Coordinates of C-alpha atoms in Angstrom, one line a residue:
Chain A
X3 CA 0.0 0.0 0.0
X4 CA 0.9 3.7 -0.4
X5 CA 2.1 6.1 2.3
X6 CA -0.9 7.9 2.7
X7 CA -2.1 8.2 6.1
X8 CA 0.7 6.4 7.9
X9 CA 1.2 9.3 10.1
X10 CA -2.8 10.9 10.8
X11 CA -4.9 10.2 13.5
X12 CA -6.3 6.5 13.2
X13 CA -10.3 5.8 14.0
X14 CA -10.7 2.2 14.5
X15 CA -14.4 1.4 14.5
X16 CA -16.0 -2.9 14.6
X17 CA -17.7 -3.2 11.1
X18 CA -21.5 -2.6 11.6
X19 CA -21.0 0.2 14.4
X20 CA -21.4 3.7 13.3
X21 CA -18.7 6.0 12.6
X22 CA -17.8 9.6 13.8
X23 CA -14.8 11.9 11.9
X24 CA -14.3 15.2 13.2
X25 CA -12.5 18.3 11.4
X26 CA -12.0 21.6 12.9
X27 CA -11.9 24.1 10.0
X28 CA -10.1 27.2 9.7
X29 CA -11.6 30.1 8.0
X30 CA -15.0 31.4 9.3
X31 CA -15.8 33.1 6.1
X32 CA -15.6 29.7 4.3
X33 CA -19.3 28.7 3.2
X34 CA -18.7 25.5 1.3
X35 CA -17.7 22.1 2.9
X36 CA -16.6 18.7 1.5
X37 CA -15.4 15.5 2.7
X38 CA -13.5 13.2 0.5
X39 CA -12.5 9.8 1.0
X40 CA -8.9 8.4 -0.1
X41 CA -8.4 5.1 -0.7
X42 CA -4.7 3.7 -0.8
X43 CA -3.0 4.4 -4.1
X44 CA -6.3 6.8 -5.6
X45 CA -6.9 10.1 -5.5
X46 CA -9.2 11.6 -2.9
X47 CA -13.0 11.5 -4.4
X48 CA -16.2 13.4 -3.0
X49 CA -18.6 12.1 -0.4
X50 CA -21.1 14.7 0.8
X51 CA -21.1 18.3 0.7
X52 CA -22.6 21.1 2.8
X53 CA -23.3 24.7 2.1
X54 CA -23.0 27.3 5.1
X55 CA -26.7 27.9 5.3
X56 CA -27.0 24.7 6.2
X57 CA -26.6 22.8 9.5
X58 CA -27.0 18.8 8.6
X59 CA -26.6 17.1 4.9
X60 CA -27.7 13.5 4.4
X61 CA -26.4 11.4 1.8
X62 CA -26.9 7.4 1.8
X63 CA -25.1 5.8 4.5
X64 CA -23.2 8.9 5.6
X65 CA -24.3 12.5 7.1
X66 CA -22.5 15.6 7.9
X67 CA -22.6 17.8 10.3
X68 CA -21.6 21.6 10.4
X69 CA -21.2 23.9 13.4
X70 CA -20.3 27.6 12.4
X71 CA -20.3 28.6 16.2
X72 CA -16.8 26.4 16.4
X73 CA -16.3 25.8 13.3
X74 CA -16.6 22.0 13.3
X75 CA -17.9 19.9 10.8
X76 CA -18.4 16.1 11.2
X77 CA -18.8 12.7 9.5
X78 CA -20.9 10.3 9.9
X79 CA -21.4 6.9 8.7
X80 CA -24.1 4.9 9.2
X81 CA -23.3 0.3 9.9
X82 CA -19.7 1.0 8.7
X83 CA -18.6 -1.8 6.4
X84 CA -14.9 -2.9 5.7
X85 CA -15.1 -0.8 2.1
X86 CA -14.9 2.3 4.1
X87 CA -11.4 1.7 5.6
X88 CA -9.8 4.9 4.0
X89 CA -8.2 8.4 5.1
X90 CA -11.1 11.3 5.1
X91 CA -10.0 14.5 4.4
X92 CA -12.5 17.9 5.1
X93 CA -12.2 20.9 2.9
X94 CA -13.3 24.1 2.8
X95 CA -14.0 27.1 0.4
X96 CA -14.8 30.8 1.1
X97 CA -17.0 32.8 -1.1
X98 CA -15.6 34.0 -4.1
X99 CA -12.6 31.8 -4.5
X100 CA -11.6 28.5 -6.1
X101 CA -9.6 27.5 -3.3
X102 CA -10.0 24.7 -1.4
X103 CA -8.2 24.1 2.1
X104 CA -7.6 20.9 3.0
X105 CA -7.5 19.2 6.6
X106 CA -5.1 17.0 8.0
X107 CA -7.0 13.9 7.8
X108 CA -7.9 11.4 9.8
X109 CA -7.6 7.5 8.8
X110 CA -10.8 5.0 9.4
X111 CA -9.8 1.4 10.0
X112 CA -12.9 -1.3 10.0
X113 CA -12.2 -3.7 12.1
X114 CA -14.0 -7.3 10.9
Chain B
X22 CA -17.9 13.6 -13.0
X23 CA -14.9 13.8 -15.5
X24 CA -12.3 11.1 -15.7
X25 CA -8.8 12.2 -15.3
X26 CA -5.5 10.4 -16.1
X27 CA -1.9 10.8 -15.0
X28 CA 0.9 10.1 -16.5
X29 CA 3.2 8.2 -15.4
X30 CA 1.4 6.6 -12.0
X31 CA 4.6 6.2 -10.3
X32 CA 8.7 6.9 -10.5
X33 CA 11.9 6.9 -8.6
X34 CA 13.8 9.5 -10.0
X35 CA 17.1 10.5 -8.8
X36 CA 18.9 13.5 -7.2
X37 CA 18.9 16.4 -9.4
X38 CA 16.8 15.3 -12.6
X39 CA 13.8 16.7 -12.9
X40 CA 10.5 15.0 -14.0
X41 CA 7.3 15.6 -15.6
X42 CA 4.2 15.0 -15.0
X43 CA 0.9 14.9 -17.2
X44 CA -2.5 15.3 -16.3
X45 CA -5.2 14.3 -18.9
X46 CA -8.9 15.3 -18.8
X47 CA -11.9 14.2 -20.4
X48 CA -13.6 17.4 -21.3
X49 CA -12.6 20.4 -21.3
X50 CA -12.6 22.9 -18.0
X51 CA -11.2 26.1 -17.7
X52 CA -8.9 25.9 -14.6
X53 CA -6.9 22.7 -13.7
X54 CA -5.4 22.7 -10.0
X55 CA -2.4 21.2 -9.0
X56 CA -1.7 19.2 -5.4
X57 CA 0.8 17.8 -3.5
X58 CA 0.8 15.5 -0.9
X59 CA 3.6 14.5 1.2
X60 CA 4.0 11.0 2.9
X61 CA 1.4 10.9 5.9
X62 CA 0.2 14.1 5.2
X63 CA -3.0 16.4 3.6
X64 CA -3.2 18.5 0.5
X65 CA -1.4 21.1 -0.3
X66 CA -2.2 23.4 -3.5
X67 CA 0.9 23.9 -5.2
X68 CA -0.5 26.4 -7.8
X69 CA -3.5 26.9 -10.3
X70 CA -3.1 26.6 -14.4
X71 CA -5.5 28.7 -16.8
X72 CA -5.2 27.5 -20.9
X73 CA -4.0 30.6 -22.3
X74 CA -2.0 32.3 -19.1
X75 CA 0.7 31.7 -16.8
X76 CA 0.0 29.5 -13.9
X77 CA -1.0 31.1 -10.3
X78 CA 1.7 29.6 -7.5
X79 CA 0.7 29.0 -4.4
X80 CA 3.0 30.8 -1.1
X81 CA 5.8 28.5 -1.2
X82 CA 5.7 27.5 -4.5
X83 CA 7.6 29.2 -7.3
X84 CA 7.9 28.4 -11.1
X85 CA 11.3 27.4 -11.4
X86 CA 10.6 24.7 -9.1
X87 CA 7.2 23.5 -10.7
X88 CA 7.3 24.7 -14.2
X89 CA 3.7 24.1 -15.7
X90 CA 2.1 23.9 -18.6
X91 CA -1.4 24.0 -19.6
X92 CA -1.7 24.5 -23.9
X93 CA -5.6 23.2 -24.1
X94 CA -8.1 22.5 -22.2
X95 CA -8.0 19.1 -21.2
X96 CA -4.1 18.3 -20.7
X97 CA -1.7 20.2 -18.2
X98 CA 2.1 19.2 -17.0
X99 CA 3.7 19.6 -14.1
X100 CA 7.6 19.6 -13.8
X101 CA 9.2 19.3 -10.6
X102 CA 12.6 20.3 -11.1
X103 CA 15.9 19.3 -9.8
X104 CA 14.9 17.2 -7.3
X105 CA 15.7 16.2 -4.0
X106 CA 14.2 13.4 -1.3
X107 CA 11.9 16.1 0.5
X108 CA 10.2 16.1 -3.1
X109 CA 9.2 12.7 -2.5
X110 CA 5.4 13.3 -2.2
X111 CA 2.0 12.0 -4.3
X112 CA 1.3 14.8 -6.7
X113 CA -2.4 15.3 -7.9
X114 CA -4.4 17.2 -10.1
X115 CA -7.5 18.5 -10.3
X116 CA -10.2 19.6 -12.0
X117 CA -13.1 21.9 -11.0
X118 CA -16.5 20.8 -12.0
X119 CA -20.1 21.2 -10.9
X120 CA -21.6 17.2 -10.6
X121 CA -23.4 15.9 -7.6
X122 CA -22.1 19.1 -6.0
X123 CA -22.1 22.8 -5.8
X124 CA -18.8 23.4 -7.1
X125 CA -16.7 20.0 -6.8
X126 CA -12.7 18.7 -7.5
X127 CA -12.5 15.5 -9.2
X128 CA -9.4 14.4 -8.5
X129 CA -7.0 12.5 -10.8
X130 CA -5.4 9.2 -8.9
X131 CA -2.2 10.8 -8.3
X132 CA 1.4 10.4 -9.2
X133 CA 3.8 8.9 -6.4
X134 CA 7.2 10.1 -6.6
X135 CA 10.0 9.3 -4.8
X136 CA 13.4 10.9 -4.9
X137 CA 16.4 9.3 -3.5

């Protein structure tokens, strides 16, 4: 396997429980919210996404969470199955700019 | 979603020599993004290439380091020059699209380089 996420913080969760990533973001002004999942050896690809105006975002299986107040967003996924093993990654972009900021990442390990 | 390639998926290059990268898209978009990602680590946006302009570097990022290219629409190149091991990092690219989101980056699967 590749490198990526040897050196994040690791989530170990039993297959079928639920599963709960945090990310602290860093700009208040940012009003649009992704997480993206990275498998070993891909590139990171989109999850679920949350606009500012907005406080919770359901997708299938997965949910996230967004509290401007602290500026925490969350993941959540639902009876988590050993395909989800992967590092997440949040990011964030402000209003009127293409750039995304990326958080540190945390790796998910399903444990069978 | 687009579909995006790189070329070549993987090297060891040596001390010094430089390398190239490619990024292929399968439509055309108007700004490609360039990443890197170093061993254990997140993203990092090295810069941002327009067709028809000079690429936008990022702070810490300068163009004699990362040469890039962008001459259409769907194909950019990204250079890391005269390389040493703290170059050792998975290099992405990007493209900015609107799918099952807003406003998301499709990502291509990333070039691992290593440098000794």
């Amino acid at each position: 396997g590749e490198s990526v996420g040897l050196h994040l913080p690791t989530l170990s969760v039993q297959e079928g429980d639920n599963s709960i990533i945090n990310c602290a973001y860093s700009n208040s002004a940012s009003d649009y919210f992704i997480w993206y999942k990275q498998e070993s050896g891909k590139g990171p690809q989109f999850i679920i996404d949350i606009r500012s105006n907005m406080d919770k975002r359901q997708g299938q299986r997965v949910t996230v969470l967004l509290n401007k107040t602290v500026k925490h967003l969350s993941l959540q996924i639902a009876a988590t199955q050993p395909g989800d093993s992967a590092v997440y990654f949040c990011a964030e972009k402000g209003s009127g700019t293409y750039k995304y900021i990326f958080g540190t990442g945390t790796r998910l390990k399903v444990l069978a | 979603s687009a579909v995006i390639s790189q070329k070549p998926s993987r090297d060891i290059c040596q001390r010094g020599t430089s390398l190239t990268i490619q990024c292929q898209v399968d439509s055309q978009v108007t700004m490609m993004f360039w990443y890197r990602q170093q061993p254990g680590q997140s993203l990092t946006l090295i810069a941002t290439a327009n067709q028809g302009s000079e690429a936008t570097y990022e702070s810490g990022f300068v163009i004699d380091k990362f040469p890039i290219s962008r001459p259409n629409l769907t194909f950019s190149t990204l250079t890391v020059s005269n390389m040493s091991p703290e170059d050792s990092s998975i290099y992405l690219c990007s493209v900015d699209r609107q799918g099952r989101a807003y406003n998301e980056q499709f990502f291509g699967p990333g070039t691992r380089l290593t440098v000794l």
